[in-house]
Each structure stands twice: as C-alpha cells, then as structure tokens.
PDB file of C-alpha atoms in Angstrom:
ATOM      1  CA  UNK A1387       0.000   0.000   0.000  1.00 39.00           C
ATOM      2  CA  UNK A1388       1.683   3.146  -1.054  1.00 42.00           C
ATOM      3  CA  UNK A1389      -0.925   5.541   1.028  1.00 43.00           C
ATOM      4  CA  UNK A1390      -4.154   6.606   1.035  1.00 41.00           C
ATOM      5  CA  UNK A1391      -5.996  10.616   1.393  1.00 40.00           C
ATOM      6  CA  UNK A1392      -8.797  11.067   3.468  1.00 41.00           C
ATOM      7  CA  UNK A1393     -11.494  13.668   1.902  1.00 33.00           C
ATOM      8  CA  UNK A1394     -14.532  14.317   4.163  1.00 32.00           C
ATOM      9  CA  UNK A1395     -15.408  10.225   4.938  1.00 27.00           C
ATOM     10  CA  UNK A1396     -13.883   8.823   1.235  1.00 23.00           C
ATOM     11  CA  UNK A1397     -10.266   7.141   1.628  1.00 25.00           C
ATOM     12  CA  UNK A1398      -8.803   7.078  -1.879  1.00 25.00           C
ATOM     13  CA  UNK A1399      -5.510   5.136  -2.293  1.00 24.00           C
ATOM     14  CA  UNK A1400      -2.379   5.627  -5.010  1.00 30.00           C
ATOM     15  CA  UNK A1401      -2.545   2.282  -5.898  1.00 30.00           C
ATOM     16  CA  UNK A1402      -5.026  -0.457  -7.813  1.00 33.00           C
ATOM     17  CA  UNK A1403      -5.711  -1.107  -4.185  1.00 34.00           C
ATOM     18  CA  UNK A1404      -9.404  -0.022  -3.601  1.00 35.00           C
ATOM     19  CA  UNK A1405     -10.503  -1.419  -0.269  1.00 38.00           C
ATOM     20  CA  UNK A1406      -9.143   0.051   2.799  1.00 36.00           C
ATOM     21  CA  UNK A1407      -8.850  -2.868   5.521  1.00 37.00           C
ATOM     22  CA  UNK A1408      -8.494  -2.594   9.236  1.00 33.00           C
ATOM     23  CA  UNK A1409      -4.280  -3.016  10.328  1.00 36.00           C
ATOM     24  CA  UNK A1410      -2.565  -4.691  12.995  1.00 31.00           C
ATOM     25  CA  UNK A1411       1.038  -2.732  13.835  1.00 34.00           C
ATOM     26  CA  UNK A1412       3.365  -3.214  16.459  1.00 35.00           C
ATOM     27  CA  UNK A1413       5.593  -0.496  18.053  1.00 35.00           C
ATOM     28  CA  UNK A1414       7.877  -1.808  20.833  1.00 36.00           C
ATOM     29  CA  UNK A1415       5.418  -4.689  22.176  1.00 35.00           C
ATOM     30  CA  UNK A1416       2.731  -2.047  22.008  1.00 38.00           C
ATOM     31  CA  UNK A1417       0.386  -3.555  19.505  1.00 37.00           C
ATOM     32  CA  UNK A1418      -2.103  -0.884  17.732  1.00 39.00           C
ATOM     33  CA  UNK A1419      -5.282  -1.766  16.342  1.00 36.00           C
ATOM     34  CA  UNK A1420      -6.468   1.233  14.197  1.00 37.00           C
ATOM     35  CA  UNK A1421      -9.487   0.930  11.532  1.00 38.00           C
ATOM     36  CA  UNK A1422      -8.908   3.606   8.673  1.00 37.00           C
ATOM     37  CA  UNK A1423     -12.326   4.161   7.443  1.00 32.00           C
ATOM     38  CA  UNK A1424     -13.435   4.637  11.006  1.00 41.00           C
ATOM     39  CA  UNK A1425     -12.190   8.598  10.899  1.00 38.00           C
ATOM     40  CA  UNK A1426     -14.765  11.178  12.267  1.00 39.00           C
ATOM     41  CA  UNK A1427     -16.337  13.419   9.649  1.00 31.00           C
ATOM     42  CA  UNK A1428     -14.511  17.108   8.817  1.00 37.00           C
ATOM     43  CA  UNK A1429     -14.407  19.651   6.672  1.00 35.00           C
ATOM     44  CA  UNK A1430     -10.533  19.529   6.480  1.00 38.00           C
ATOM     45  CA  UNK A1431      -8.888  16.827   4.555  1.00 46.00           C
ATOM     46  CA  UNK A1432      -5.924  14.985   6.084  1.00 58.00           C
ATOM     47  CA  UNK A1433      -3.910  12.440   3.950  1.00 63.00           C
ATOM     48  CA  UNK A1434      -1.394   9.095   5.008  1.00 68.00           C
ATOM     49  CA  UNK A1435       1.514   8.120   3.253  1.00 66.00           C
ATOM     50  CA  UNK A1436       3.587   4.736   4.577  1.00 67.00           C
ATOM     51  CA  UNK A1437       6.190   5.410   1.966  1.00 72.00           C
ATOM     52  CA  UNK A1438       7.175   8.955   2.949  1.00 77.00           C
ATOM     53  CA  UNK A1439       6.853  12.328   3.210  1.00 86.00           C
ATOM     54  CA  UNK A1440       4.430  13.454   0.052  1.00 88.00           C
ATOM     55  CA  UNK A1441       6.349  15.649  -2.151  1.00 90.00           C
ATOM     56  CA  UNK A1442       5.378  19.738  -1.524  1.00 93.00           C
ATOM     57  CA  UNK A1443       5.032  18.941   1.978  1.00 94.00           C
ATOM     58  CA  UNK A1444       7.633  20.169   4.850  1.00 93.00           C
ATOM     59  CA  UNK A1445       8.750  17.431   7.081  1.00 95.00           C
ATOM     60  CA  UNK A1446       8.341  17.622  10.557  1.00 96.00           C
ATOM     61  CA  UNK A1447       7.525  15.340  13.833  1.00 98.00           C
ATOM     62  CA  UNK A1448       5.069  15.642  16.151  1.00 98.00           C
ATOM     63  CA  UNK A1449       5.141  14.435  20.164  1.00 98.00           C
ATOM     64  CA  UNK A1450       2.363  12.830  21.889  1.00 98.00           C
ATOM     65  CA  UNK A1451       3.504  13.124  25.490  1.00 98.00           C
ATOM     66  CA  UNK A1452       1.823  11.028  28.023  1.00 97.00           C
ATOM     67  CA  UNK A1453       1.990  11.095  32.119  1.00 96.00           C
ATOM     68  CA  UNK A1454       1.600   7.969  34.265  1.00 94.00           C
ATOM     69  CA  UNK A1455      -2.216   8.939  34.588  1.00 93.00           C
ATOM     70  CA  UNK A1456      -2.282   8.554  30.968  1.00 94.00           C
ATOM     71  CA  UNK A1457      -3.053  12.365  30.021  1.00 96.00           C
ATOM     72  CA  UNK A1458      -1.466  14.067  27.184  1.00 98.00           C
ATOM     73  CA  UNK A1459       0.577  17.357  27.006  1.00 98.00           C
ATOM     74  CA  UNK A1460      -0.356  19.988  25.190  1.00 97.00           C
ATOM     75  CA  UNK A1461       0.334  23.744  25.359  1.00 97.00           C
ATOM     76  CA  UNK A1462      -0.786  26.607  24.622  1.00 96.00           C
ATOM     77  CA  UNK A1463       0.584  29.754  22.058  1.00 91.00           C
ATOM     78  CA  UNK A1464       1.884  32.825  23.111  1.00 90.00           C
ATOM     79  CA  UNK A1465       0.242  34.941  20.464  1.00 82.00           C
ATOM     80  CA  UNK A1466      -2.759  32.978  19.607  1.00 80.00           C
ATOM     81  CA  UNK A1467      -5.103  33.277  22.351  1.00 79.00           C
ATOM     82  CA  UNK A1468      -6.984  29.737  23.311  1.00 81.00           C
ATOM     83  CA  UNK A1469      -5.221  27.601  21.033  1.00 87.00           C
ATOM     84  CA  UNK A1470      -3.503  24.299  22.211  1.00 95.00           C
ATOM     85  CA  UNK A1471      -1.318  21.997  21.052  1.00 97.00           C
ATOM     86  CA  UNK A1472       1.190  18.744  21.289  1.00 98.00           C
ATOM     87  CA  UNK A1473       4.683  19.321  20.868  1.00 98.00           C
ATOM     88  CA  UNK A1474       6.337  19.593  17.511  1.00 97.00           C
ATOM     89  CA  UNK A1475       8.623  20.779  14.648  1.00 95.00           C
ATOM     90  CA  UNK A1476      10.750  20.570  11.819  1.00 94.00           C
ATOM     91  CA  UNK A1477      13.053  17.466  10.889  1.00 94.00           C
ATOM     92  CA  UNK A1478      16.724  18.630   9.514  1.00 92.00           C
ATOM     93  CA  UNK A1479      17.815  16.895   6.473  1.00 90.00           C
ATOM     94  CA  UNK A1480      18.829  13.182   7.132  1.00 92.00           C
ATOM     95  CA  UNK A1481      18.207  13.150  10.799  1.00 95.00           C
ATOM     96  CA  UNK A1482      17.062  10.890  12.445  1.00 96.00           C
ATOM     97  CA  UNK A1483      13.274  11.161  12.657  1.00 97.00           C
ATOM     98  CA  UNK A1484      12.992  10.239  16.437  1.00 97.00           C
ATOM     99  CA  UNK A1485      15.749  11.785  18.006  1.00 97.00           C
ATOM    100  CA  UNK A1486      14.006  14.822  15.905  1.00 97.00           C
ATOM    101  CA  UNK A1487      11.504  14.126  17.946  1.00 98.00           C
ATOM    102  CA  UNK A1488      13.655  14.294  21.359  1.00 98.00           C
ATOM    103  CA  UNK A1489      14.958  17.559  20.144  1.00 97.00           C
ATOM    104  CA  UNK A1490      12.015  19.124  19.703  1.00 97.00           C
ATOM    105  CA  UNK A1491      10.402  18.347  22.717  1.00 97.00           C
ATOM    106  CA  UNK A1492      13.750  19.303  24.757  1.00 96.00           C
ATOM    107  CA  UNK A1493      13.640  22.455  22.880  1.00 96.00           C
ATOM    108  CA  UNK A1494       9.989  23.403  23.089  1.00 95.00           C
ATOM    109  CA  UNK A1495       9.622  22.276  27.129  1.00 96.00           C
ATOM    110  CA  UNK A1496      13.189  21.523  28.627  1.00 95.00           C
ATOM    111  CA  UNK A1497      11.389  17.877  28.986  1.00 97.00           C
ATOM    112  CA  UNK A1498      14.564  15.292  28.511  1.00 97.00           C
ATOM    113  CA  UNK A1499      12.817  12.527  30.930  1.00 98.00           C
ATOM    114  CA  UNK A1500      10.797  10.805  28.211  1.00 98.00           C
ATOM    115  CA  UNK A1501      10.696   6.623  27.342  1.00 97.00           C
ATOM    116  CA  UNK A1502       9.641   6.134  23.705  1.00 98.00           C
ATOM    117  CA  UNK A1503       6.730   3.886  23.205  1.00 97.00           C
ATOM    118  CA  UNK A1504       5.754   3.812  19.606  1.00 97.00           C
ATOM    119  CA  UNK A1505       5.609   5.684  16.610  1.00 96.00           C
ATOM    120  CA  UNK A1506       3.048   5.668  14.527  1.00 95.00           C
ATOM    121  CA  UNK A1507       2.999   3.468  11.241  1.00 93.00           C
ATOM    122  CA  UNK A1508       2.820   6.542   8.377  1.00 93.00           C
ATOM    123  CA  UNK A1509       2.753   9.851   7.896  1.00 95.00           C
ATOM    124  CA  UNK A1510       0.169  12.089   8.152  1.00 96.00           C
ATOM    125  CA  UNK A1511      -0.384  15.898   6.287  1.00 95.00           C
ATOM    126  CA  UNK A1512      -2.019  18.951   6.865  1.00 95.00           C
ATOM    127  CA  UNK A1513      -2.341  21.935   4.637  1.00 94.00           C
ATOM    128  CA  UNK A1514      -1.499  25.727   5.811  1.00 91.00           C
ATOM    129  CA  UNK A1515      -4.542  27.970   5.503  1.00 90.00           C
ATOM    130  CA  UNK A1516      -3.757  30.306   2.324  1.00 87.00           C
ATOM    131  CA  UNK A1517      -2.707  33.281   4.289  1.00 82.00           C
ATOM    132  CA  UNK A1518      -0.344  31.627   6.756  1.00 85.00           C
ATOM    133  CA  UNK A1519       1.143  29.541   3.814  1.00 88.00           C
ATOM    134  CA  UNK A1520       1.734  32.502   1.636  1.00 87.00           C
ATOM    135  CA  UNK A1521       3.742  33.812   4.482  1.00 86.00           C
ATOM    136  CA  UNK A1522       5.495  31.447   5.967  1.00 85.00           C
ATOM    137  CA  UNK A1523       6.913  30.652   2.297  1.00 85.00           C
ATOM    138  CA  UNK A1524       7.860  34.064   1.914  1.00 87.00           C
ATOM    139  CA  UNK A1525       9.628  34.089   5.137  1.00 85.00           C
ATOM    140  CA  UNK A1526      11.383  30.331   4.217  1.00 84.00           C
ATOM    141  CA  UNK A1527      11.708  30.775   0.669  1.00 86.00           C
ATOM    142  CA  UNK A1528       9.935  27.712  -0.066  1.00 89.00           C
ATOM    143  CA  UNK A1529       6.205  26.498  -1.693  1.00 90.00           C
ATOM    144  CA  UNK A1530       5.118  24.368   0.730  1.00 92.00           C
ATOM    145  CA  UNK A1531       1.727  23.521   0.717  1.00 92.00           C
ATOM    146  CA  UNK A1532       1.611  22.018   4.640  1.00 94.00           C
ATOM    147  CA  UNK A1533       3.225  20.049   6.584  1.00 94.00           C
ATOM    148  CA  UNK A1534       4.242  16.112   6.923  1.00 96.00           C
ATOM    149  CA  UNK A1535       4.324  14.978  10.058  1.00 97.00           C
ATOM    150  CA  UNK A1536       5.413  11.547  11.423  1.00 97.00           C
ATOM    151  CA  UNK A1537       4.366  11.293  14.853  1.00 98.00           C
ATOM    152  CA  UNK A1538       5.821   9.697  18.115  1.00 98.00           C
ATOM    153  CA  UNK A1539       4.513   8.330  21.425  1.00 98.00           C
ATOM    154  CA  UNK A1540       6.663   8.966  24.722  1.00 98.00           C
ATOM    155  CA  UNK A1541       6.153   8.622  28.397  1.00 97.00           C
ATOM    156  CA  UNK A1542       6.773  11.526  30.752  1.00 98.00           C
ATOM    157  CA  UNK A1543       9.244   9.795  33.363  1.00 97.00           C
ATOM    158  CA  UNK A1544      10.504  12.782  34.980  1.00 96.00           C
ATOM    159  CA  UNK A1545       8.980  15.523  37.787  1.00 95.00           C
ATOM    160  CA  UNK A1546       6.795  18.438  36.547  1.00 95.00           C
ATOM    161  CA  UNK A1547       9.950  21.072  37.785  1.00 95.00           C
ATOM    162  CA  UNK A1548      11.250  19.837  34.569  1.00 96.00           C
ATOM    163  CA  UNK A1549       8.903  21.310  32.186  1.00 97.00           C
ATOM    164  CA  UNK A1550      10.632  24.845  31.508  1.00 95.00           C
ATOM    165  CA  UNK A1551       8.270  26.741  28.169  1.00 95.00           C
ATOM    166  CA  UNK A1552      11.489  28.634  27.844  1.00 92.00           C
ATOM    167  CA  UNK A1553      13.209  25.396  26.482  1.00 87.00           C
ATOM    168  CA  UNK A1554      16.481  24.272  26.526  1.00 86.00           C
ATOM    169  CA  UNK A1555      17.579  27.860  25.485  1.00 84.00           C
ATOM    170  CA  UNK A1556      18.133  27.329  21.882  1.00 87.00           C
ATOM    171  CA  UNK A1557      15.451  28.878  20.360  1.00 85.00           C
ATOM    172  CA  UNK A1558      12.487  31.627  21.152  1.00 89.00           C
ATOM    173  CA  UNK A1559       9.916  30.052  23.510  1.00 91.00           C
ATOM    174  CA  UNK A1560       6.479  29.181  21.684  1.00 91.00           C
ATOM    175  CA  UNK A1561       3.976  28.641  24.915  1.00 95.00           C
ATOM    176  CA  UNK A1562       2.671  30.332  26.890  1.00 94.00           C
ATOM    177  CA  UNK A1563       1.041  27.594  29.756  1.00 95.00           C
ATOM    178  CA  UNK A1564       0.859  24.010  29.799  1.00 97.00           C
ATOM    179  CA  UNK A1565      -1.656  21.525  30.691  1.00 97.00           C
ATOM    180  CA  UNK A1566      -2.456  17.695  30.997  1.00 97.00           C
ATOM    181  CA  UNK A1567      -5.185  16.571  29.189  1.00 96.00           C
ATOM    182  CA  UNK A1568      -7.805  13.800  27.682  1.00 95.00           C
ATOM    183  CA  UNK A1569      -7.513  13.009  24.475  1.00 95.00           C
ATOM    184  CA  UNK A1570     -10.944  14.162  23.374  1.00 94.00           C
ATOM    185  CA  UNK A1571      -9.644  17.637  24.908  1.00 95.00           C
ATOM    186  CA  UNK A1572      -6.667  17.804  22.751  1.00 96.00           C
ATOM    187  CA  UNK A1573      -8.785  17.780  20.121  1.00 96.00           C
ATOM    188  CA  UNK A1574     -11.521  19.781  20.810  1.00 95.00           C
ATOM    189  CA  UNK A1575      -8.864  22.441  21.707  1.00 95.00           C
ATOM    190  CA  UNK A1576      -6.720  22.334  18.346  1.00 95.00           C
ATOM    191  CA  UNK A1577      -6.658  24.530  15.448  1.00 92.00           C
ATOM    192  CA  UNK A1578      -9.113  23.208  12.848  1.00 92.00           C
ATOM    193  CA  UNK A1579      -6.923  22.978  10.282  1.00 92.00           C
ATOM    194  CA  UNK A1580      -5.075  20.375  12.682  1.00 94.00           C
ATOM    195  CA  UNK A1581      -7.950  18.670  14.203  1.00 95.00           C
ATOM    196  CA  UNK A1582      -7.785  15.526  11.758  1.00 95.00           C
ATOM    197  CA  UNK A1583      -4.529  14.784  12.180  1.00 96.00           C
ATOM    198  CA  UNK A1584      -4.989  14.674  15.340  1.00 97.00           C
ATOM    199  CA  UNK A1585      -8.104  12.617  15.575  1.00 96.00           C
ATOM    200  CA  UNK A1586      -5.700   9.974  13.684  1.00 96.00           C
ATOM    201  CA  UNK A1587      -3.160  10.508  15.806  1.00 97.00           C
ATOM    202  CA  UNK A1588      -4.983   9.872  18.718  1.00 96.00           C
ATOM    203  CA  UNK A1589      -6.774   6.307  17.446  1.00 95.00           C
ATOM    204  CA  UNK A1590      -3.185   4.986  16.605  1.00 95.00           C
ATOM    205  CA  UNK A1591      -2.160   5.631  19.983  1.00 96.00           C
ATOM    206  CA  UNK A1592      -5.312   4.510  21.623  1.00 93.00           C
ATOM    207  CA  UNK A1593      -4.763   1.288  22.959  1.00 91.00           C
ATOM    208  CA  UNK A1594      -2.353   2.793  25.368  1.00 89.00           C
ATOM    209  CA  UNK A1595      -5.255   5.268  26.718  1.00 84.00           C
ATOM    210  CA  UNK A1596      -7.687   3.100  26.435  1.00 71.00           C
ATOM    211  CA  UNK A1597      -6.045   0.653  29.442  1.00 53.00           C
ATOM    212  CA  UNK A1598      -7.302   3.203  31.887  1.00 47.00           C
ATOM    213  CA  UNK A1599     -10.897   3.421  30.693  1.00 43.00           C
ATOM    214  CA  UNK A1600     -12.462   2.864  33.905  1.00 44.00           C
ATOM    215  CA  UNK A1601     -10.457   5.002  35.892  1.00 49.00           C
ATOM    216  CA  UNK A1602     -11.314   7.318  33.426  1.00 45.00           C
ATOM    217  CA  UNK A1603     -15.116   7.088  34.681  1.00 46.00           C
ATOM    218  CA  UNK A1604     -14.185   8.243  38.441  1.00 45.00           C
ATOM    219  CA  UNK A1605     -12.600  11.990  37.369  1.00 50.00           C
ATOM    220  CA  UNK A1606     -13.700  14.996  38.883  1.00 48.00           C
ATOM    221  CA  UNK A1607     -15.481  17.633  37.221  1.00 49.00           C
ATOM    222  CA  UNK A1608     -12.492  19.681  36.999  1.00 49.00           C
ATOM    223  CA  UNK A1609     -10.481  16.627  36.096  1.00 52.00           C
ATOM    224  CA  UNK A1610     -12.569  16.527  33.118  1.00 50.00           C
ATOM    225  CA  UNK A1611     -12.537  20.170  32.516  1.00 53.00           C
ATOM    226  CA  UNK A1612      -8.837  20.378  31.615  1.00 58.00           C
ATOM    227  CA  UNK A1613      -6.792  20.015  35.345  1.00 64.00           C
ATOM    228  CA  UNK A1614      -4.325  22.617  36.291  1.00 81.00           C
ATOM    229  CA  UNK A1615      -2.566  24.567  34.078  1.00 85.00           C
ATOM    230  CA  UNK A1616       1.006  25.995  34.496  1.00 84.00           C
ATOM    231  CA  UNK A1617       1.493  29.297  33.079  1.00 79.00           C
ATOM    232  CA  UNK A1618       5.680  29.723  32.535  1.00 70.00           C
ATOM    233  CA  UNK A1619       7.744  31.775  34.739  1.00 65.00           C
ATOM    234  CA  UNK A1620      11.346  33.255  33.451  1.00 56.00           C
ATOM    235  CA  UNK A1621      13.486  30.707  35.557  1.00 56.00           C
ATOM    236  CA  UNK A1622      12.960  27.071  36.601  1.00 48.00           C
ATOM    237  CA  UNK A1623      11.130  27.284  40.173  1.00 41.00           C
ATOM    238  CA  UNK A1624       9.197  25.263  42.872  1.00 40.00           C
ATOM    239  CA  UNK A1625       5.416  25.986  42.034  1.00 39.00           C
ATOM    240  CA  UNK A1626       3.006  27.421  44.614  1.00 39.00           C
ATOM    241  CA  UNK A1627      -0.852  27.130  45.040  1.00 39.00           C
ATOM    242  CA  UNK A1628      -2.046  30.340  44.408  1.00 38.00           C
ATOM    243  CA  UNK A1629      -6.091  31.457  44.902  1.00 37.00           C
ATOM    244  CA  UNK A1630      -7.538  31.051  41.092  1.00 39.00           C
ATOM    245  CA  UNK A1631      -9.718  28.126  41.228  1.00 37.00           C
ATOM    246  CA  UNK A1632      -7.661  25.878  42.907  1.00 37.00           C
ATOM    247  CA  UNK A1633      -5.463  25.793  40.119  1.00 38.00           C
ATOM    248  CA  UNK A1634      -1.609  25.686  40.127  1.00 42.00           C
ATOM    249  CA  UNK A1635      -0.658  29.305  38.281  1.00 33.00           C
ATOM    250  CA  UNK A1636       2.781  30.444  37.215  1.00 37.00           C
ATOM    251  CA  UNK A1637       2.656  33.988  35.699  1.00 38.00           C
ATOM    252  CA  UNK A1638       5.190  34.621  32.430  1.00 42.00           C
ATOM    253  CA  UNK A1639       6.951  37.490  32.578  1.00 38.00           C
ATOM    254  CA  UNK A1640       9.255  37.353  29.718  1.00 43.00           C
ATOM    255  CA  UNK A1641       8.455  38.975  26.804  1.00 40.00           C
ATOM    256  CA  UNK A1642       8.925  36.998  23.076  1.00 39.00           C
ATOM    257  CA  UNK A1643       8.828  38.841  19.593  1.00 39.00           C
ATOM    258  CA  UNK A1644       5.077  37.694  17.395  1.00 39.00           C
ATOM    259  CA  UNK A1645       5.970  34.390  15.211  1.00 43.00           C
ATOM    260  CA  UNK A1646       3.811  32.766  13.229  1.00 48.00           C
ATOM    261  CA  UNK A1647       5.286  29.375  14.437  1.00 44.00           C
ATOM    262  CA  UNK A1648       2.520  29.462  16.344  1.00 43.00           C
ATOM    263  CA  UNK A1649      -0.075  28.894  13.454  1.00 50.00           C
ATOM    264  CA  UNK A1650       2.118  25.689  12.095  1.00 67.00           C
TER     265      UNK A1650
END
C-alpha cells in the first residue's frame, strides 16, 4: 500500500488497491489496532503516506507526550489566544526522525525525561490555511503547501519542575502555559486545520489510553474540565498554590517577539 488521502469520509488510495482494511502494527510490544475508514467526519482533509513524506510537503515530527495517569501534554501559544497543542517541529535533512523528535520536545519544554513507546505506522499531512502559507513561504523561501508529520509516542518519566516553556535555550519560547489533558480535549482544543490529524493521531495511539478506561469514569469535574494549568515563569522554580480556582498558576513574565510558528 503506497498511502491513502482522506477527503470528508472517502479514503482514496495511489494504488489499484481499492478497499481500505483494518491493520494490525506493532511499536515496541505495544500492539495498535487502528481501523482507517473509522475517521470522524470534517471539513478539512488529512492524507497518510507509509512510503514517505508526500512531495510539496515540509517534514516535521510531532510528540504525543503522556503522564503515568495517561493524560497528554499539550500547550498553549503565546500569540494565539486559546489555542492548544502537542509538541512539535521541523526534521533537519537526514536526521534521524525520532531523536528529531527528542529535540524538539527538549527544545519546546526543557522535557529530557521521556521513554519512547511507539511511533506511529505513516505519515500524516495537513495543509497551511492560504494566508499563513503565503507567508510562511515568503519568510522560508519555499512552496510548501503544509506540513508532513510523522508522529511519536513517549512517556513523561521525569517531575513536573522539569517542564521549563522557555526550552532548553536554543530557540524563542512558543507557549505560553501548559496543561495535561484527555484526548478528546486535545482535540476539541486544536486549530481546525489540525484537528484531523490529530483525531488519527490519537486512534493509533489509543490502545495505550484506552487501558485506563475505567479510571477514566471516576474523574472529577475539573479533572474533566482540563486540570491545572502551568502558566511559565522566566526561571525554573518550585510551584506554589495560588487562589484562582484551585489551580496551580505560574505567571510569564518574559516577553517573546510575534511568530507565526505558532499557526504551524
């Protein structure tokens, strides 16, 4: 199977190949059970590719990043108000696509205490909206249409002192505040142009969320409702409860210059 594109609910493949079957992967003893016609409905067309990277596409990685509860990380944009996200970024030429994936979360949240799990079987594509792509390829020099993302699956096995927004220093912070979430939240909380790559994402790695299901039943309201979220202070610190909520808050007070890294 050389890949397949998702339009609306119609899976269309670049081969003879016409029927598109349910597939049994393995990732590091994790086995993944994921049925590709079995996609939610949208708008917004995402397409797979188990070959590689689709041609007119920029290569990148994303990072699912789980905690023992089994709750996902996701963040959210300095300059684009209510807008969350999972980790990710560009691949360099001939890198190696995981330890990509290290390096961007290391970069992006000072997180270096993560155990790989799997890595999901193909890659997935979304397409800019017009007036973010026409800039972003001025600014690159490129015609990209989108970007290709393979994506990854680690465990958080460090403290939460770890998680720094400012990164490991090497390039300009991109969040804001921080928050672990369900996976139905991560979604509901993306872009729109995103949202179907991460619904896919999301069934791949299922089975490992799926093992807490009924733990899942007993969370709070506020649980449910998002958690705490961390807001990112200028220097790595102990955090303090402060009155908002009941939620852990940790004001920002560095300043960053606009980028629209935040709408890709």
């Amino acid at each position: 199977m050389a890949g397949c594109q998702l339009v609306g609910n119609s899976v269309f493949y670049g081969t003879e190949r016409r029927n598109c079957h349910c597939q049994l992967v393995k990732f590091s003893g994790v086995p993944l059970f994921y049925p590709l016609l079995n996609v939610p409905l949208t708008k917004i067309s995402a397409s797979l590719s188990n070959e590689g990277p689709p041609d007119g596409y920029r290569k990148n990685v994303g990072i699912c990043l789980v905690n023992p509860s089994k709750k996902i990380f996701t963040a959210s944009r300095i300059y684009i108000p209510n807008t969350w996200q999972m980790p990710q970024g560009g691949a360099n030429k001939g890198e190696d696509l995981r330890k990509a994936a290290m390096r961007e979360l290391r970069e992006e949240t000072g997180v270096t205490s993560a155990e790989f799990l799997a890595e999901a079987p193909y890659w997935l594509t979304y397409d800019f909206p017009i007036k973010v792509k026409d800039k972003l390829n001025r600014r690159w020099g490129t015609n990209y249409k989108g970007q290709a993302q393979k994506w990854f699956l680690f465990k958080f096995t460090g403290n939460e002192e770890e998680i720094n927004l400012l990164g490991d220093g090497s390039e300009k912070p991109e969040f804001k505040e921080w928050s672990w979430r369900l996976p139905e939240q991560v979604v509901e909380l993306a872009v729109d142009f995103k949202k179907p790559v991460y619904e896919q994402v999301l069934k791949v790695f299922s089975p490992y969320f799926s093992s807490d299901a009924d733990k899942e039943q007993c969370l709070t309201k506020n649980e449910r409702n998002g958690g705490k979220i961390h807001k990112q202070t200028t220097k790595r610190s102990s955090t303090k409860n402060k009155p908002n909520g009941g939620k852990k808050i940790h004001k920002q007070t560095k300043r960053c210059s606009t980028s629209l890294q935040g709408q890709v």
